[in-house]
Tab-separated table of C-alpha atoms and ligand atoms in Angstrom:
chain	number	residue	atom	x	y	z
A	1	MET	CA	0.000	0.000	0.000
A	2	SER	CA	1.271	3.431	-0.857
A	3	PRO	CA	2.240	5.392	2.243
A	4	TYR	CA	0.240	8.348	0.860
A	5	LEU	CA	-3.017	6.488	1.380
A	6	ALA	CA	-2.460	6.583	5.090
A	7	GLY	CA	-3.151	10.336	5.202
A	8	PRO	CA	-1.877	13.621	3.817
A	9	PRO	CA	1.906	13.834	3.664
A	10	LEU	CA	3.636	15.805	6.363
A	11	PHE	CA	4.533	18.753	4.124
A	12	LEU	CA	0.809	19.422	3.596
A	13	PHE	CA	0.353	19.905	7.326
A	14	VAL	CA	3.278	22.267	7.299
A	15	ILE	CA	1.773	24.292	4.470
A	16	VAL	CA	-1.623	24.455	6.185
A	17	GLU	CA	0.039	25.543	9.401
A	18	VAL	CA	2.041	28.257	7.650
A	19	PHE	CA	-0.781	29.673	5.554
A	20	MET	CA	-3.658	29.366	7.983
A	21	VAL	CA	-5.483	32.687	8.192
A	22	VAL	CA	-6.145	33.652	11.790
A	23	THR	CA	-7.837	36.880	12.841
A	24	ARG	CA	-8.980	37.973	16.242
A	25	PHE	CA	-11.218	40.499	17.913
A	26	ALA	CA	-9.723	41.717	21.165
A	27	PRO	CA	-12.065	44.086	22.988
A	28	SER	CA	-11.415	45.514	26.431
A	29	PRO	CA	-14.445	44.886	28.643
A	30	THR	CA	-14.501	48.370	30.101
A	31	GLY	CA	-17.795	49.612	28.703
A	32	ASP	CA	-20.304	48.928	25.985
A	33	LEU	CA	-19.626	47.099	22.752
A	34	HIS	CA	-19.188	50.112	20.482
A	35	ILE	CA	-20.601	49.933	16.997
A	36	GLY	CA	-17.081	50.732	15.689
A	37	GLY	CA	-15.772	47.660	17.501
A	38	VAL	CA	-18.501	45.610	15.880
A	39	ARG	CA	-17.336	46.751	12.464
A	40	THR	CA	-13.797	45.618	13.344
A	41	ALA	CA	-15.170	42.267	14.508
A	42	LEU	CA	-17.165	41.941	11.283
A	43	TYR	CA	-14.098	42.615	9.139
A	44	CYS	CA	-12.085	40.059	11.172
A	45	TRP	CA	-14.890	37.521	10.884
A	46	LEU	CA	-15.318	38.048	7.130
A	47	HIS	CA	-11.607	37.813	6.439
A	48	ALA	CA	-11.286	34.586	8.425
A	49	ARG	CA	-14.377	32.986	6.889
A	50	GLN	CA	-13.350	33.982	3.353
A	51	HIS	CA	-10.091	32.137	3.790
A	52	GLN	CA	-11.420	29.098	5.661
A	53	GLY	CA	-9.452	30.537	8.536
A	54	VAL	CA	-10.020	30.988	12.233
A	55	PHE	CA	-11.654	33.920	14.017
A	56	ARG	CA	-10.644	34.195	17.659
A	57	LEU	CA	-12.037	36.204	20.522
A	58	ARG	CA	-9.843	37.553	23.290
A	59	ILE	CA	-11.089	39.587	26.215
A	60	GLU	CA	-8.415	42.116	27.137
A	61	ASP	CA	-9.185	42.445	30.804
A	62	THR	CA	-5.759	43.177	32.249
A	63	ASP	CA	-7.058	46.443	33.646
A	64	LEU	CA	-8.688	44.769	36.609
A	65	GLU	CA	-10.162	47.984	37.937
A	66	ARG	CA	-11.949	49.066	34.786
A	67	SER	CA	-12.886	45.642	33.398
A	68	THR	CA	-16.274	44.288	34.384
A	69	GLU	CA	-18.093	41.030	33.879
A	70	ALA	CA	-21.169	42.962	32.799
A	71	SER	CA	-19.192	44.483	29.964
A	72	THR	CA	-17.850	41.064	28.934
A	73	ARG	CA	-21.474	39.846	28.863
A	74	VAL	CA	-22.449	42.739	26.602
A	75	ILE	CA	-19.613	41.874	24.208
A	76	LEU	CA	-20.553	38.188	24.081
A	77	ASP	CA	-24.285	38.921	23.752
A	78	GLY	CA	-23.691	41.488	21.040
A	79	LEU	CA	-21.452	39.254	18.918
A	80	ASN	CA	-23.752	36.311	19.405
A	81	TRP	CA	-26.818	38.347	18.457
A	82	LEU	CA	-25.119	39.423	15.238
A	83	GLY	CA	-23.957	35.897	14.445
A	84	LEU	CA	-20.264	36.822	14.559
A	85	HIS	CA	-19.326	33.545	16.197
A	86	HIS	CA	-15.721	32.969	17.157
A	87	ASP	CA	-13.751	29.754	16.924
A	88	GLY	CA	-12.265	27.935	19.880
A	89	GLU	CA	-12.061	29.034	23.471
A	90	ILE	CA	-12.274	32.668	24.485
A	91	VAL	CA	-8.946	33.866	25.867
A	92	TYR	CA	-9.152	36.015	29.000
A	93	GLN	CA	-5.950	37.923	29.537
A	94	SER	CA	-6.586	38.153	33.271
A	95	LYS	CA	-6.061	34.377	33.439
A	96	ARG	CA	-2.680	34.564	31.727
A	97	PHE	CA	-0.664	36.666	34.142
A	98	ALA	CA	1.627	33.742	35.019
A	99	ASP	CA	2.478	33.204	31.334
A	100	TYR	CA	3.172	36.900	30.840
A	101	ASP	CA	5.371	36.972	33.938
A	102	ALA	CA	7.375	33.980	32.768
A	103	ILE	CA	8.162	35.698	29.469
A	104	ILE	CA	8.994	38.963	31.192
A	105	GLU	CA	11.427	37.170	33.490
A	106	GLN	CA	13.081	35.506	30.476
A	107	MET	CA	13.392	38.870	28.766
A	108	ILE	CA	15.046	40.360	31.836
A	109	ALA	CA	17.427	37.405	32.019
A	110	ARG	CA	18.305	37.819	28.337
A	111	GLY	CA	18.858	41.551	28.717
A	112	GLN	CA	15.908	42.444	26.493
A	113	ALA	CA	14.055	44.118	29.321
A	114	TYR	CA	15.103	45.764	32.559
A	115	TYR	CA	13.883	47.044	35.889
A	116	CYS	CA	13.219	50.740	36.090
A	117	TRP	CA	13.307	52.169	39.603
A	118	CYS	CA	12.041	55.618	38.701
A	119	THR	CA	9.355	56.933	41.013
A	120	PRO	CA	6.180	58.475	39.544
A	121	GLU	CA	7.472	61.879	40.738
A	122	GLU	CA	10.749	61.375	38.909
A	123	LEU	CA	8.958	60.437	35.705
A	124	GLU	CA	6.666	63.408	36.073
A	125	ALA	CA	9.661	65.736	36.537
A	126	MET	CA	11.265	64.172	33.433
A	127	ARG	CA	8.153	64.920	31.384
A	128	GLU	CA	7.897	68.478	32.718
A	129	GLU	CA	11.491	69.183	31.844
A	130	GLN	CA	11.056	67.778	28.319
A	131	LYS	CA	7.916	69.858	27.908
A	132	ARG	CA	9.781	72.959	29.024
A	133	LEU	CA	12.540	72.306	26.501
A	134	GLY	CA	9.994	71.583	23.761
A	135	LEU	CA	11.228	67.993	23.439
A	136	PRO	CA	9.044	64.926	22.824
A	137	GLN	CA	8.043	63.339	26.108
A	138	ARG	CA	9.776	60.007	26.438
A	139	TYR	CA	11.509	57.880	29.012
A	140	ASN	CA	15.158	58.928	29.086
A	141	GLY	CA	16.625	55.429	29.414
A	142	LYS	CA	17.985	56.033	32.906
A	143	TYR	CA	18.057	52.324	33.898
A	144	ARG	CA	18.625	50.876	30.429
A	145	ASP	CA	22.151	49.882	31.254
A	146	GLY	CA	21.463	48.835	34.840
A	147	GLY	CA	21.339	50.773	38.082
A	148	GLU	CA	20.944	50.326	41.765
A	149	PRO	CA	17.589	49.320	43.225
A	150	VAL	CA	15.946	52.204	45.036
A	151	PRO	CA	14.710	51.236	48.511
A	152	GLY	CA	10.935	51.518	48.869
A	153	VAL	CA	10.348	51.499	45.113
A	154	THR	CA	8.778	48.536	43.330
A	155	PRO	CA	10.297	48.621	39.865
A	156	ALA	CA	8.433	48.613	36.592
A	157	VAL	CA	9.892	46.537	33.749
A	158	ARG	CA	10.773	48.260	30.488
A	159	PHE	CA	11.418	46.849	27.033
A	160	LYS	CA	14.801	47.676	25.492
A	161	ASN	CA	13.554	49.196	22.303
A	162	PRO	CA	16.234	49.323	19.547
A	163	LEU	CA	17.937	52.707	19.484
A	164	GLU	CA	18.800	52.668	15.801
A	165	GLY	CA	16.962	52.047	12.560
A	166	SER	CA	13.278	52.120	11.866
A	167	VAL	CA	10.192	49.930	11.854
A	168	SER	CA	8.159	49.570	8.709
A	169	TRP	CA	5.094	47.591	7.772
A	170	HIS	CA	2.742	47.400	4.843
A	171	ASP	CA	-0.617	48.154	6.341
A	172	LYS	CA	-3.456	46.622	4.353
A	173	VAL	CA	-5.489	49.794	4.752
A	174	ARG	CA	-2.936	52.567	5.146
A	175	GLY	CA	-0.119	51.375	2.890
A	176	VAL	CA	3.506	51.526	4.033
A	177	VAL	CA	4.006	53.018	7.477
A	178	THR	CA	7.512	53.723	8.751
A	179	VAL	CA	8.514	54.915	12.199
A	180	ASN	CA	12.051	55.654	13.364
A	181	ASN	CA	13.148	53.922	16.505
A	182	SER	CA	14.424	57.274	17.709
A	183	GLU	CA	10.757	58.241	18.066
A	184	LEU	CA	10.053	55.332	20.397
A	185	ASP	CA	11.234	54.891	23.951
A	186	ASP	CA	11.791	51.995	26.320
A	187	TRP	CA	8.160	51.418	27.095
A	188	VAL	CA	6.828	49.665	30.155
A	189	ILE	CA	5.925	46.003	29.731
A	190	ARG	CA	5.029	45.435	33.393
A	191	ARG	CA	3.885	48.227	35.642
A	192	SER	CA	5.172	48.552	39.179
A	193	ASP	CA	1.821	47.187	40.423
A	194	GLY	CA	2.673	43.939	38.614
A	195	ALA	CA	0.183	44.361	35.748
A	196	PRO	CA	1.554	43.605	32.279
A	197	THR	CA	0.710	46.294	29.748
A	198	TYR	CA	-1.524	46.146	26.681
A	199	ASN	CA	1.324	46.370	24.153
A	200	PHE	CA	3.091	43.464	25.795
A	201	CYS	CA	0.118	41.117	26.258
A	202	VAL	CA	-1.223	41.727	22.781
A	203	VAL	CA	2.012	40.534	21.189
A	204	VAL	CA	2.352	37.477	23.405
A	205	ASP	CA	-1.274	36.510	22.805
A	206	ASP	CA	-1.386	37.213	19.090
A	207	ALA	CA	1.785	35.163	18.653
A	208	ALA	CA	0.408	32.319	20.797
A	209	ALA	CA	-2.794	32.306	18.731
A	210	LYS	CA	-0.767	32.418	15.486
A	211	VAL	CA	-2.717	35.471	14.374
A	212	SER	CA	-1.856	36.128	10.741
A	213	LEU	CA	-3.644	39.450	10.306
A	214	VAL	CA	-4.344	41.977	13.045
A	215	ILE	CA	-7.379	44.065	12.121
A	216	ARG	CA	-8.097	46.864	14.582
A	217	GLY	CA	-8.952	50.531	14.903
A	218	GLU	CA	-6.497	53.131	13.672
A	219	ASP	CA	-6.188	54.469	17.205
A	220	HIS	CA	-3.680	51.625	17.628
A	221	VAL	CA	-1.372	52.626	14.747
A	222	SER	CA	1.069	54.268	17.130
A	223	ASN	CA	1.309	51.026	19.131
A	224	THR	CA	2.192	48.886	16.152
A	225	PRO	CA	5.913	49.795	15.789
A	226	LYS	CA	6.452	49.065	19.487
A	227	GLN	CA	4.698	45.740	19.070
A	228	ILE	CA	6.701	44.831	15.964
A	229	ASN	CA	9.947	45.437	17.871
A	230	LEU	CA	8.695	43.140	20.602
A	231	TYR	CA	7.717	40.408	18.121
A	232	ARG	CA	11.240	40.544	16.783
A	233	ALA	CA	12.870	40.513	20.205
A	234	LEU	CA	10.859	37.446	21.154
A	235	GLY	CA	11.587	35.714	17.846
A	236	TYR	CA	7.916	35.579	16.897
A	237	ASP	CA	6.588	35.892	13.342
A	238	VAL	CA	5.256	39.396	12.791
A	239	PRO	CA	1.627	39.293	11.582
A	240	GLU	CA	0.191	41.592	8.940
A	241	PHE	CA	-1.780	44.639	10.035
A	242	ALA	CA	-4.876	46.475	8.861
A	243	HIS	CA	-5.834	49.579	10.810
A	244	VAL	CA	-9.367	50.586	9.978
A	245	PRO	CA	-10.346	54.241	10.186
A	246	MET	CA	-12.539	55.804	12.793
A	247	ILE	CA	-16.273	56.219	12.534
A	248	LEU	CA	-17.351	59.816	12.901
A	249	GLY	CA	-20.597	61.416	13.977
A	250	ASP	CA	-22.350	63.921	11.701
A	251	ASP	CA	-20.320	66.764	13.232
A	252	GLY	CA	-17.035	65.194	12.101
A	253	LYS	CA	-16.056	64.169	15.641
A	254	ARG	CA	-15.384	60.581	16.637
A	255	LEU	CA	-18.698	58.745	17.045
A	256	SER	CA	-19.677	58.776	20.691
A	257	LYS	CA	-22.744	58.710	22.880
A	258	ARG	CA	-23.253	62.400	22.182
A	259	HIS	CA	-24.335	61.409	18.669
A	260	GLY	CA	-26.865	58.808	19.818
A	261	ALA	CA	-26.623	55.094	20.439
A	262	THR	CA	-23.156	53.594	20.113
A	263	ASN	CA	-23.683	50.393	22.106
A	264	VAL	CA	-24.662	47.635	19.751
A	265	LEU	CA	-27.226	46.283	22.211
A	266	ASP	CA	-29.020	49.636	22.071
A	267	TYR	CA	-29.602	48.862	18.412
A	268	ARG	CA	-31.215	45.594	19.388
A	269	ARG	CA	-33.426	47.472	21.856
A	270	GLU	CA	-34.319	49.955	19.134
A	271	GLY	CA	-35.460	47.114	16.897
A	272	TYR	CA	-32.719	46.770	14.303
A	273	LEU	CA	-32.141	43.427	12.616
A	274	PRO	CA	-28.651	41.847	12.615
A	275	PRO	CA	-28.349	41.704	8.796
A	276	ALA	CA	-29.207	45.402	8.572
A	277	ILE	CA	-26.497	46.299	11.079
A	278	LEU	CA	-23.902	44.086	9.419
A	279	ASN	CA	-24.817	45.331	5.959
A	280	TYR	CA	-24.622	48.914	7.201
A	281	LEU	CA	-21.268	48.386	8.902
A	282	VAL	CA	-19.618	46.545	6.027
A	283	ARG	CA	-20.346	49.511	3.770
A	284	LEU	CA	-19.008	51.990	6.298
A	285	GLY	CA	-15.499	52.300	4.925
A	286	TRP	CA	-15.751	49.824	2.070
A	287	ALA	CA	-17.588	49.735	-1.250
A	288	HIS	CA	-18.243	47.348	-4.080
A	289	GLY	CA	-19.301	49.519	-6.995
A	290	ASP	CA	-22.441	51.292	-5.877
A	291	GLN	CA	-24.117	48.230	-4.427
A	292	GLU	CA	-25.804	49.018	-1.113
A	293	ILE	CA	-27.510	45.771	-0.172
A	294	PHE	CA	-25.278	42.813	0.627
A	295	SER	CA	-26.447	39.443	1.768
A	296	MET	CA	-24.045	37.614	4.065
A	297	ASP	CA	-23.001	35.455	1.108
A	298	GLU	CA	-22.290	38.527	-0.998
A	299	MET	CA	-20.246	40.098	1.787
A	300	LEU	CA	-18.211	36.929	1.981
A	301	GLN	CA	-17.790	36.925	-1.759
A	302	TYR	CA	-16.885	40.572	-2.352
A	303	PHE	CA	-15.393	42.043	0.810
A	304	ARG	CA	-11.644	42.614	0.706
A	305	ILE	CA	-9.831	43.999	3.704
A	306	ASP	CA	-7.304	45.578	1.286
A	307	ASP	CA	-10.129	47.637	-0.240
A	308	VAL	CA	-11.156	49.276	3.032
A	309	HIS	CA	-10.799	53.046	2.680
A	310	SER	CA	-8.231	54.821	4.773
A	311	ALA	CA	-10.441	57.905	5.238
A	312	ALA	CA	-12.842	58.038	8.169
A	313	SER	CA	-16.511	57.352	7.534
A	314	THR	CA	-19.530	59.155	8.887
A	315	PHE	CA	-22.311	57.318	10.647
A	316	ASN	CA	-25.697	57.891	9.077
A	317	THR	CA	-28.678	56.698	11.089
A	318	GLU	CA	-31.146	57.373	8.269
A	319	LYS	CA	-29.289	54.981	6.013
A	320	LEU	CA	-29.243	52.340	8.717
A	321	ARG	CA	-33.014	52.786	9.146
A	322	TRP	CA	-33.495	52.457	5.408
A	323	LEU	CA	-31.528	49.200	5.367
A	324	ASN	CA	-33.443	47.964	8.383
A	325	GLN	CA	-36.728	48.630	6.637
A	326	HIS	CA	-35.424	46.692	3.660
A	327	TYR	CA	-34.578	43.676	5.821
A	328	ILE	CA	-37.894	43.871	7.665
A	329	LYS	CA	-39.685	43.767	4.312
A	330	GLU	CA	-37.525	40.872	3.125
A	331	SER	CA	-38.011	38.726	6.221
A	332	THR	CA	-40.721	36.157	6.662
A	333	PRO	CA	-43.273	36.837	9.411
A	334	GLU	CA	-42.099	33.656	11.116
A	335	ALA	CA	-38.521	34.925	11.232
A	336	LEU	CA	-39.583	38.328	12.535
A	337	LEU	CA	-41.933	37.012	15.207
A	338	PRO	CA	-39.405	35.972	17.891
A	339	GLN	CA	-37.456	39.182	17.358
A	340	LEU	CA	-40.571	41.320	17.521
A	341	LEU	CA	-42.177	39.834	20.640
A	342	PRO	CA	-39.670	41.324	23.135
A	343	HIS	CA	-40.600	44.787	21.866
A	344	PHE	CA	-44.175	44.301	23.072
A	345	ALA	CA	-42.863	43.260	26.461
A	346	ALA	CA	-40.684	46.385	26.510
A	347	LEU	CA	-43.804	48.473	25.900
A	348	GLY	CA	-45.577	46.670	28.734
A	349	VAL	CA	-48.016	45.125	26.252
A	350	THR	CA	-49.076	41.489	26.542
A	351	ALA	CA	-49.247	40.298	22.964
A	352	ASP	CA	-50.655	37.090	21.614
A	353	GLU	CA	-48.199	35.322	19.297
A	354	THR	CA	-50.729	34.012	16.794
A	355	THR	CA	-52.294	37.422	16.349
A	356	VAL	CA	-48.896	39.121	16.024
A	357	LEU	CA	-47.946	36.603	13.353
A	358	ARG	CA	-51.152	37.379	11.446
A	359	ALA	CA	-50.590	41.110	11.757
A	360	ILE	CA	-46.912	41.211	10.709
A	361	PRO	CA	-47.462	41.053	6.916
A	362	HIS	CA	-49.682	44.126	7.172
A	363	TYR	CA	-46.984	46.109	8.959
A	364	GLN	CA	-43.834	44.945	7.199
A	365	GLU	CA	-44.060	47.558	4.473
A	366	ARG	CA	-43.965	50.602	6.666
A	367	ALA	CA	-42.030	49.919	9.869
A	368	LYS	CA	-38.399	50.984	9.914
A	369	THR	CA	-37.644	49.225	13.183
A	370	LEU	CA	-39.214	46.380	15.136
A	371	LYS	CA	-39.815	48.749	18.022
A	372	GLU	CA	-41.809	50.982	15.709
A	373	MET	CA	-43.679	47.936	14.443
A	374	ALA	CA	-44.631	46.871	17.976
A	375	GLU	CA	-45.717	50.423	18.778
A	376	HIS	CA	-47.882	50.493	15.666
A	377	MET	CA	-49.416	47.116	16.494
A	378	ALA	CA	-49.970	47.687	20.196
A	379	TRP	CA	-53.594	48.825	19.637
A	380	ILE	CA	-54.514	45.212	18.855
A	381	PHE	CA	-53.828	44.251	22.457
A	382	VAL	CA	-54.744	47.467	24.236
A	383	ALA	CA	-58.248	48.825	23.650
A	384	PRO	CA	-58.507	52.594	23.455
A	385	THR	CA	-59.820	54.259	26.592
A	386	ALA	CA	-59.853	57.715	25.027
A	387	PHE	CA	-59.219	59.226	21.608
A	388	PRO	CA	-56.752	61.898	20.503
A	389	ALA	CA	-58.761	65.143	20.389
A	390	ASP	CA	-57.822	66.108	16.837
A	391	ALA	CA	-58.545	62.696	15.373
A	392	ALA	CA	-61.829	62.416	17.295
A	393	LYS	CA	-62.948	65.834	16.119
A	394	LYS	CA	-62.420	64.793	12.548
A	395	ALA	CA	-63.579	61.166	12.563
A	396	PHE	CA	-66.439	61.384	15.056
A	397	LYS	CA	-68.048	64.542	13.716
A	398	GLY	CA	-71.638	64.551	12.442
A	399	GLY	CA	-74.724	63.608	14.415
A	400	GLU	CA	-75.113	60.223	12.750
A	401	THR	CA	-71.694	58.759	13.613
A	402	ALA	CA	-72.723	56.971	16.808
A	403	HIS	CA	-75.659	55.484	14.958
A	404	LEU	CA	-73.446	54.340	12.068
A	405	LEU	CA	-71.077	52.610	14.485
A	406	GLN	CA	-73.975	50.859	16.143
A	407	ASP	CA	-75.366	49.798	12.791
A	408	LEU	CA	-71.984	48.360	11.826
A	409	GLN	CA	-71.876	46.605	15.173
A	410	THR	CA	-75.244	44.967	14.538
A	411	ARG	CA	-74.179	43.809	11.110
A	412	ILE	CA	-70.942	42.306	12.386
A	413	ALA	CA	-72.732	40.641	15.293
A	414	ALA	CA	-75.018	38.964	12.774
A	415	LEU	CA	-72.192	37.438	10.720
A	416	ALA	CA	-72.095	33.659	10.837
A	417	ASP	CA	-68.460	33.625	9.921
A	418	VAL	CA	-66.161	36.578	10.653
A	419	ASN	CA	-63.244	37.024	8.300
A	420	VAL	CA	-61.734	39.734	6.106
A	421	GLU	CA	-64.258	39.137	3.337
A	422	THR	CA	-67.401	39.075	5.450
A	423	LEU	CA	-66.171	42.115	7.392
A	424	HIS	CA	-65.573	43.886	4.131
A	425	ASP	CA	-69.137	43.079	3.042
A	426	ALA	CA	-70.582	44.198	6.373
A	427	ILE	CA	-68.856	47.584	6.061
A	428	ALA	CA	-70.051	47.964	2.461
A	429	ALA	CA	-73.606	47.063	3.443
A	430	CYS	CA	-73.553	49.589	6.299
A	431	VAL	CA	-72.335	52.319	3.940
A	432	GLU	CA	-74.962	51.488	1.384
A	433	ALA	CA	-77.935	51.057	3.714
A	434	ASN	CA	-77.231	54.416	5.348
A	435	GLY	CA	-76.646	56.198	2.060
A	436	VAL	CA	-73.304	57.706	3.185
A	437	GLY	CA	-69.799	57.796	1.723
A	438	PHE	CA	-67.318	55.098	2.830
A	439	GLY	CA	-65.379	57.578	4.958
A	440	LYS	CA	-68.414	58.293	7.136
A	441	VAL	CA	-68.261	54.713	8.407
A	442	GLY	CA	-64.630	53.884	7.732
A	443	GLN	CA	-63.007	56.779	9.563
A	444	PRO	CA	-64.880	56.517	12.876
A	445	ALA	CA	-64.756	52.707	12.824
A	446	ARG	CA	-60.997	52.756	12.332
A	447	LEU	CA	-60.471	55.288	15.098
A	448	ALA	CA	-62.861	53.327	17.341
A	449	VAL	CA	-60.834	50.123	17.131
A	450	THR	CA	-57.285	51.445	16.841
A	451	GLY	CA	-57.429	54.607	18.906
A	452	GLY	CA	-55.580	56.335	16.043
A	453	ALA	CA	-52.635	53.955	15.510
A	454	PRO	CA	-51.455	53.299	11.959
A	455	SER	CA	-53.479	50.400	10.563
A	456	PRO	CA	-54.044	48.512	7.313
A	457	ASP	CA	-57.240	48.217	5.253
A	458	LEU	CA	-60.279	48.524	7.546
A	459	ALA	CA	-61.597	44.981	7.090
A	460	VAL	CA	-58.098	43.610	7.713
A	461	THR	CA	-57.736	45.870	10.736
A	462	LEU	CA	-61.002	44.586	12.212
A	463	SER	CA	-60.016	40.999	11.438
A	464	LEU	CA	-57.012	41.299	13.749
A	465	LEU	CA	-59.424	41.434	16.699
A	466	ASN	CA	-61.840	38.737	17.763
A	467	THR	CA	-65.514	39.488	17.177
A	468	ALA	CA	-66.368	40.266	20.783
A	469	GLU	CA	-63.518	42.759	20.923
A	470	ILE	CA	-64.598	44.464	17.668
A	471	LEU	CA	-68.109	44.874	19.027
A	472	ARG	CA	-66.912	46.081	22.406
A	473	ARG	CA	-64.678	48.754	20.838
A	474	LEU	CA	-67.375	49.964	18.413
A	475	GLN	CA	-69.822	50.180	21.324
A	476	PHE	CA	-67.319	52.039	23.507
A	477	ALA	CA	-66.741	54.587	20.733
A	478	ALA	CA	-70.466	55.018	20.109
A	479	GLU	CA	-70.970	55.753	23.804
A	480	TYR	CA	-67.920	58.013	23.858
A	481	ILE	CA	-69.379	60.046	20.961
A	482	ALA	CA	-72.794	60.225	22.611
A	483	GLN	CA	-71.233	61.442	25.833
A	484	ASN	CA	-68.836	63.899	24.277
A	485	GLN	CA	-71.284	65.354	21.842
A	486	GLY	CA	-74.176	65.119	24.248
B	501	LIG	N1	-8.161	45.889	23.531
B	501	LIG	C1	-7.935	46.825	22.473
B	501	LIG	C2	-9.120	47.731	22.323
B	501	LIG	O1	-10.190	47.401	22.801
B	501	LIG	C3	-7.770	46.134	21.138
B	501	LIG	C4	-6.394	46.092	20.762
B	501	LIG	C5	-6.079	45.292	19.526
B	501	LIG	O2	-6.975	44.919	18.774
B	501	LIG	O3	-4.909	45.063	19.369
B	501	LIG	O4	-8.972	48.780	21.753
């Protein structure tokens, strides 16, 4: 038997190992999951999935004071809601302190890192002096070549950044970026309180996870040369980088709460659908001709991280609402139902699933969000107890209105079978028998049952209620008119 039949030859494993695409999303759990972070996660996810690669999730919770479990929950819920599922175990940096320490100790032993005994006051004085002289504010290398421990001071550990040369990388979004080592200083890899720093952990973890492409916000560009120097010092392969631009609010400032919702879970509460959010975010900073609507399959087919624009993009809520409306229209009522029901609960309305399912097709055309849809449909489950003055003045005017509503009530009560068609006929018969225009019956009847909420064709509207409820609401309105016009 040929040895090849036993399995793929070893060199194939080697090739797979070398070329495996690995991306990661590495949020810090110190607040909400920002919509900009979600776009980064989406780009990482798309790039990994396009290349049959791996998409990892790492929670960067080394800042024990600012990191919270609640924030980690928000991140996991948000990604899960959007379907941006990661591969493998989630890495929590807070559980890796021993690994970081071991590497730091090795670096000290190899002379790649050193203890710095400077006190905070000394460092502050250093910065003040540099400021005064108009120099860039950097650590002056005082302990780079050794020095005596200072009693009472717990030392930080600093990385020996190369003094000469420069660091260069070809950023997939920004092109070639070059930074001279003279612009960098010996940065801290472990603070005096024992906490390893972001720039250190990120390198150790990305190398351990064999990340091939780091996709992150451009606010990290200035960290990248420091990280590349550390990769080299530790003998790790340097990954590729793509720094995606910021998302701005309509005033040109970085998108923040001042501009409205930035937490992705607020978008769920507002009634946005995951495909609308993902479609909106993929286009924010990337284009494929002038196509606006992208199914998940199309995103996977067309998206290229190299084509992401380097200029910042502006968040446009109206466009997101437009896309959301599109996806609401495209969905089946069955798919919308479970997503819509929580919005009734949020309004304090007890909704009946079967009725909601029947009503959805009549509301899909106009609602821009599921919250709006639930608000528009709430009348089905909450009978009016009063009527908006303006609407009542218009719809209930004329001495015969109460009588017309009662006549319609009688006709509906007499129906053997109540459905859209028979209701339609009952309305038509009422109009005809009383010799009035359709509006004379239609307008007050609609207001009577809906209390003024947006509603479909009158017969359809009535059909969303059971017969007893239709009659009760028509009767209530007739009495209301009698009382208020009395
Ligand atoms: N934890 C960093 C952040 O939330 C991410 C850093 C990275 O992706 O390298 O900004």
